Amino acid sequence: MNIILLGPPGAGKGTQSAMLVEGRGMRQLSTGDMLRAAVKAETEVGLRAKAVMERGELVSDEIVSALIDAELAAMAPETGAIFDGYPRTEAQAVSLDQILASHGRTLAHVIELAVDEEALVDRITGRFTCARCGEGYHDRYKLPEKEGTCDKCGSHEFKRRPDDNEETVRTRMAEYRAKTAPILPYYEQRDLVRRVDGMAAIDEVSAAIEGILG
Ligand code: AMP
């Protein structure tokens, strides 16, 4: 099964993807994670994407679609894909259809995480992750049980995304509103969109998604 998680930054796409990976053995394909890895490794793609990402703007459609194509090519056909943060423009949505077809895959659901934008700024500006295992935390809502120690793997190192500051978050929201939300009708026409209340507690959102996937 292949699904898209759609929603503005901070809607919980990454958190829900991680739960689906753990519970169902699906594979999370996050173009944001791929781009951050490319920036860190200073690849050609990373060098081109770095400044764009720091401003909160969108990287070119060609770059992200090529990343997704390469990941799918390397995946076992029976492993389901969760597209997290892709597609973000109509051109990417069209490319994804072609890429999926070329790998013999179809799209089962587009799950829209509906959220309140102001609450998202609060969510995003406090979030951080374990530098070793990627477990997510928050300054106000989810601190590690033992200060400075990851609950999951025991590491003492944490990191924050450089684009999780208020100014960049506002640009990312504006990009979502202008370019990503308008692709919903593309999928609504095909009756693929399922709306979930992304402001509910993490476990409730997860239960709603499980209900959709069946
Ligand atoms: P994310 O981790 O999904 O919030 O993405 C972080 C940043 O990476 C975004 O603000 C964009 O600059 C870039 N990015 C990630 N995915 C895409 C995409 N599908 N299209 C264009 N830019 C992207």
Short mmCIF file of C-alpha atoms and ligand atoms in Angstrom, two decimals:
data_model
loop_
_atom_site.label_atom_id
_atom_site.label_comp_id
_atom_site.label_asym_id
_atom_site.label_seq_id
_atom_site.Cartn_x
_atom_site.Cartn_y
_atom_site.Cartn_z
CA MET A 1 0.00 0.00 0.00
CA ASN A 2 1.28 3.47 -0.93
CA ILE A 3 -0.02 6.54 0.85
CA ILE A 4 0.63 10.28 0.99
CA LEU A 5 0.57 12.19 4.28
CA LEU A 6 -0.34 15.75 3.43
CA GLY A 7 -0.34 18.70 5.81
CA PRO A 8 1.58 21.87 6.66
CA PRO A 9 4.90 21.75 8.49
CA GLY A 10 4.39 20.54 12.05
CA ALA A 11 1.12 18.76 11.27
CA GLY A 12 2.59 15.48 12.52
CA LYS A 13 3.51 13.80 9.23
CA GLY A 14 6.90 12.66 10.50
CA THR A 15 5.52 11.39 13.82
CA GLN A 16 2.72 9.44 12.14
CA SER A 17 5.09 8.07 9.48
CA ALA A 18 7.41 6.75 12.17
CA MET A 19 4.48 4.95 13.83
CA LEU A 20 3.43 3.38 10.53
CA VAL A 21 7.01 2.27 9.85
CA GLU A 22 7.17 0.61 13.25
CA GLY A 23 3.68 -0.88 13.22
CA ARG A 24 3.33 -1.94 9.60
CA GLY A 25 6.83 -2.21 8.20
CA MET A 26 6.09 0.47 5.66
CA ARG A 27 8.87 2.75 4.45
CA GLN A 28 8.87 6.51 5.06
CA LEU A 29 9.99 8.54 2.06
CA SER A 30 10.59 12.05 3.37
CA THR A 31 12.07 14.42 0.81
CA GLY A 32 12.90 16.79 3.69
CA ASP A 33 15.01 14.06 5.38
CA MET A 34 16.66 13.16 2.05
CA LEU A 35 17.51 16.81 1.39
CA ARG A 36 18.88 17.33 4.92
CA ALA A 37 21.09 14.25 4.42
CA ALA A 38 22.28 15.69 1.08
CA VAL A 39 23.07 19.05 2.72
CA LYS A 40 25.01 17.30 5.47
CA ALA A 41 26.96 15.18 2.97
CA GLU A 42 27.57 18.30 0.82
CA THR A 43 26.48 16.54 -2.37
CA GLU A 44 25.67 18.59 -5.45
CA VAL A 45 21.95 18.39 -4.63
CA GLY A 46 22.70 19.40 -1.04
CA LEU A 47 24.73 22.41 -2.09
CA ARG A 48 21.91 23.57 -4.37
CA ALA A 49 19.19 23.00 -1.77
CA LYS A 50 20.82 24.42 1.37
CA ALA A 51 20.02 28.14 1.03
CA VAL A 52 16.53 27.46 -0.33
CA MET A 53 15.73 25.28 2.68
CA GLU A 54 17.14 27.82 5.11
CA ARG A 55 14.71 30.38 3.69
CA GLY A 56 11.80 27.93 3.96
CA GLU A 57 11.16 27.99 0.22
CA LEU A 58 10.65 24.98 -2.02
CA VAL A 59 13.48 23.10 -3.72
CA SER A 60 12.94 22.44 -7.45
CA ASP A 61 10.42 19.82 -8.51
CA GLU A 62 13.04 18.00 -10.61
CA ILE A 63 15.37 17.49 -7.66
CA VAL A 64 12.77 16.07 -5.27
CA SER A 65 11.06 13.88 -7.87
CA ALA A 66 14.44 12.39 -8.83
CA LEU A 67 15.12 11.60 -5.15
CA ILE A 68 11.77 9.82 -4.81
CA ASP A 69 12.25 7.87 -8.05
CA ALA A 70 15.67 6.64 -6.90
CA GLU A 71 14.33 5.55 -3.50
CA LEU A 72 11.41 3.64 -4.99
CA ALA A 73 13.71 1.95 -7.49
CA ALA A 74 15.72 0.55 -4.58
CA MET A 75 12.70 -0.66 -2.59
CA ALA A 76 11.25 -4.17 -2.50
CA PRO A 77 7.95 -4.06 -4.43
CA GLU A 78 5.94 -5.46 -1.52
CA THR A 79 7.05 -2.72 0.89
CA GLY A 80 4.48 0.06 1.15
CA ALA A 81 5.62 3.67 0.79
CA ILE A 82 4.58 6.62 2.95
CA PHE A 83 5.20 9.87 1.11
CA ASP A 84 5.95 12.48 3.76
CA GLY A 85 6.42 16.04 2.53
CA TYR A 86 6.09 15.00 -1.11
CA PRO A 87 4.35 15.93 -3.37
CA ARG A 88 4.30 19.63 -2.49
CA THR A 89 3.30 21.11 -5.86
CA GLU A 90 0.97 20.09 -8.65
CA ALA A 91 3.96 19.32 -10.91
CA GLN A 92 5.26 16.93 -8.23
CA ALA A 93 1.83 15.28 -7.95
CA VAL A 94 1.84 14.64 -11.69
CA SER A 95 5.41 13.31 -11.52
CA LEU A 96 4.53 11.03 -8.62
CA ASP A 97 1.77 9.41 -10.68
CA GLN A 98 4.25 8.69 -13.45
CA ILE A 99 6.92 7.45 -11.05
CA LEU A 100 4.48 5.16 -9.24
CA ALA A 101 3.23 3.73 -12.54
CA SER A 102 6.80 3.09 -13.67
CA HIS A 103 7.40 1.03 -10.52
CA GLY A 104 4.07 -0.82 -10.81
CA ARG A 105 2.60 0.93 -7.78
CA THR A 106 -0.70 2.72 -7.15
CA LEU A 107 -1.82 5.24 -4.58
CA ALA A 108 -4.27 3.97 -1.96
CA HIS A 109 -4.94 7.10 0.14
CA VAL A 110 -4.01 10.75 0.51
CA ILE A 111 -4.35 11.47 4.21
CA GLU A 112 -4.77 15.15 4.97
CA LEU A 113 -3.78 16.17 8.50
CA ALA A 114 -5.99 19.18 9.17
CA VAL A 115 -4.47 21.60 11.67
CA ASP A 116 -4.63 25.07 13.12
CA GLU A 117 -1.73 27.14 11.76
CA GLU A 118 -1.08 29.24 14.85
CA ALA A 119 -0.79 26.14 17.00
CA LEU A 120 1.73 24.79 14.51
CA VAL A 121 4.16 27.64 15.01
CA ASP A 122 4.12 26.76 18.72
CA ARG A 123 4.64 23.06 17.95
CA ILE A 124 7.47 23.59 15.52
CA THR A 125 9.50 26.18 17.39
CA GLY A 126 9.82 23.86 20.42
CA ARG A 127 10.64 20.60 18.70
CA PHE A 128 13.93 18.71 18.77
CA THR A 129 15.04 15.13 18.11
CA CYS A 130 17.52 12.61 19.38
CA ALA A 131 20.64 12.95 17.23
CA ARG A 132 21.18 9.18 17.29
CA CYS A 133 17.75 7.50 16.88
CA GLY A 134 15.58 10.40 15.70
CA GLU A 135 12.99 10.14 18.50
CA GLY A 136 11.00 13.37 18.60
CA TYR A 137 10.73 15.67 21.65
CA HIS A 138 9.31 19.08 22.51
CA ASP A 139 10.36 21.82 24.96
CA ARG A 140 6.84 22.23 26.27
CA TYR A 141 4.93 19.05 25.43
CA LYS A 142 7.34 16.12 25.50
CA LEU A 143 10.62 16.41 27.34
CA PRO A 144 12.75 13.27 27.85
CA GLU A 145 11.79 11.54 31.11
CA LYS A 146 15.34 11.92 32.36
CA GLU A 147 16.70 15.32 31.46
CA GLY A 148 19.26 15.21 28.66
CA THR A 149 18.82 11.47 27.97
CA CYS A 150 16.84 10.00 25.08
CA ASP A 151 13.99 7.78 26.38
CA LYS A 152 14.39 5.41 23.48
CA CYS A 153 18.13 4.89 22.96
CA GLY A 154 19.84 6.60 25.93
CA SER A 155 21.85 9.03 23.80
CA HIS A 156 22.73 12.43 25.29
CA GLU A 157 22.85 14.27 22.00
CA PHE A 158 19.88 16.12 20.56
CA LYS A 159 19.44 18.33 17.53
CA ARG A 160 17.15 21.03 16.20
CA ARG A 161 16.41 21.85 12.58
CA PRO A 162 17.85 25.18 11.46
CA ASP A 163 14.58 25.98 9.62
CA ASP A 164 12.43 25.53 12.75
CA ASN A 165 12.54 29.24 13.67
CA GLU A 166 9.42 31.40 13.56
CA GLU A 167 10.32 33.45 10.48
CA THR A 168 11.17 30.42 8.34
CA VAL A 169 8.15 28.53 9.66
CA ARG A 170 5.89 31.36 8.45
CA THR A 171 7.45 31.13 4.97
CA ARG A 172 7.01 27.34 4.99
CA MET A 173 3.33 27.78 5.92
CA ALA A 174 2.87 30.31 3.13
CA GLU A 175 4.47 27.89 0.66
CA TYR A 176 2.10 25.17 1.86
CA ARG A 177 -0.95 27.40 1.43
CA ALA A 178 0.09 28.69 -1.98
CA LYS A 179 1.49 25.54 -3.61
CA THR A 180 0.66 22.38 -1.66
CA ALA A 181 -2.94 22.80 -0.44
CA PRO A 182 -4.05 23.48 -4.06
CA ILE A 183 -3.09 19.91 -5.05
CA LEU A 184 -5.88 18.46 -2.88
CA PRO A 185 -8.50 18.77 -5.67
CA TYR A 186 -6.16 16.76 -7.92
CA TYR A 187 -6.65 13.82 -5.55
CA GLU A 188 -10.23 14.66 -4.55
CA GLN A 189 -11.27 14.09 -8.15
CA ARG A 190 -10.04 10.52 -7.74
CA ASP A 191 -11.72 10.15 -4.35
CA LEU A 192 -8.39 9.52 -2.60
CA VAL A 193 -8.47 12.21 0.10
CA ARG A 194 -9.21 11.24 3.73
CA ARG A 195 -9.25 14.04 6.27
CA VAL A 196 -7.93 13.48 9.79
CA ASP A 197 -7.98 15.94 12.71
CA GLY A 198 -4.26 16.62 13.15
CA MET A 199 -4.86 18.65 16.32
CA ALA A 200 -5.98 15.54 18.24
CA ALA A 201 -3.56 13.64 20.50
CA ILE A 202 -0.84 11.64 18.69
CA ASP A 203 -2.48 8.29 19.55
CA GLU A 204 -5.89 9.48 18.35
CA VAL A 205 -4.46 10.67 15.05
CA SER A 206 -2.69 7.34 14.69
CA ALA A 207 -5.92 5.42 15.44
CA ALA A 208 -7.76 7.45 12.81
CA ILE A 209 -5.07 6.66 10.24
CA GLU A 210 -5.12 2.96 11.15
CA GLY A 211 -8.90 3.03 10.64
CA ILE A 212 -8.41 4.41 7.14
CA LEU A 213 -5.71 1.92 6.18
CA GLY A 214 -7.83 -0.95 7.53
P1 AMP B 1 10.25 19.11 5.54
O1 AMP B 1 11.21 18.33 6.35
O2 AMP B 1 9.28 18.26 4.77
O3 AMP B 1 9.56 20.19 6.33
O4 AMP B 1 11.11 19.88 4.43
C1 AMP B 1 12.13 20.81 4.79
C2 AMP B 1 12.47 21.69 3.59
O5 AMP B 1 12.98 20.87 2.52
C3 AMP B 1 11.30 22.43 2.97
O6 AMP B 1 11.02 23.65 3.65
C4 AMP B 1 11.79 22.64 1.55
O7 AMP B 1 12.76 23.67 1.48
C5 AMP B 1 12.50 21.34 1.27
N1 AMP B 1 11.58 20.30 0.72
C6 AMP B 1 11.23 19.12 1.31
N2 AMP B 1 10.40 18.41 0.53
C7 AMP B 1 10.20 19.16 -0.58
C8 AMP B 1 9.41 19.00 -1.74
N3 AMP B 1 8.64 17.90 -1.92
N4 AMP B 1 9.44 19.98 -2.68
C9 AMP B 1 10.21 21.07 -2.52
N5 AMP B 1 10.96 21.32 -1.44
C10 AMP B 1 10.97 20.36 -0.46
#
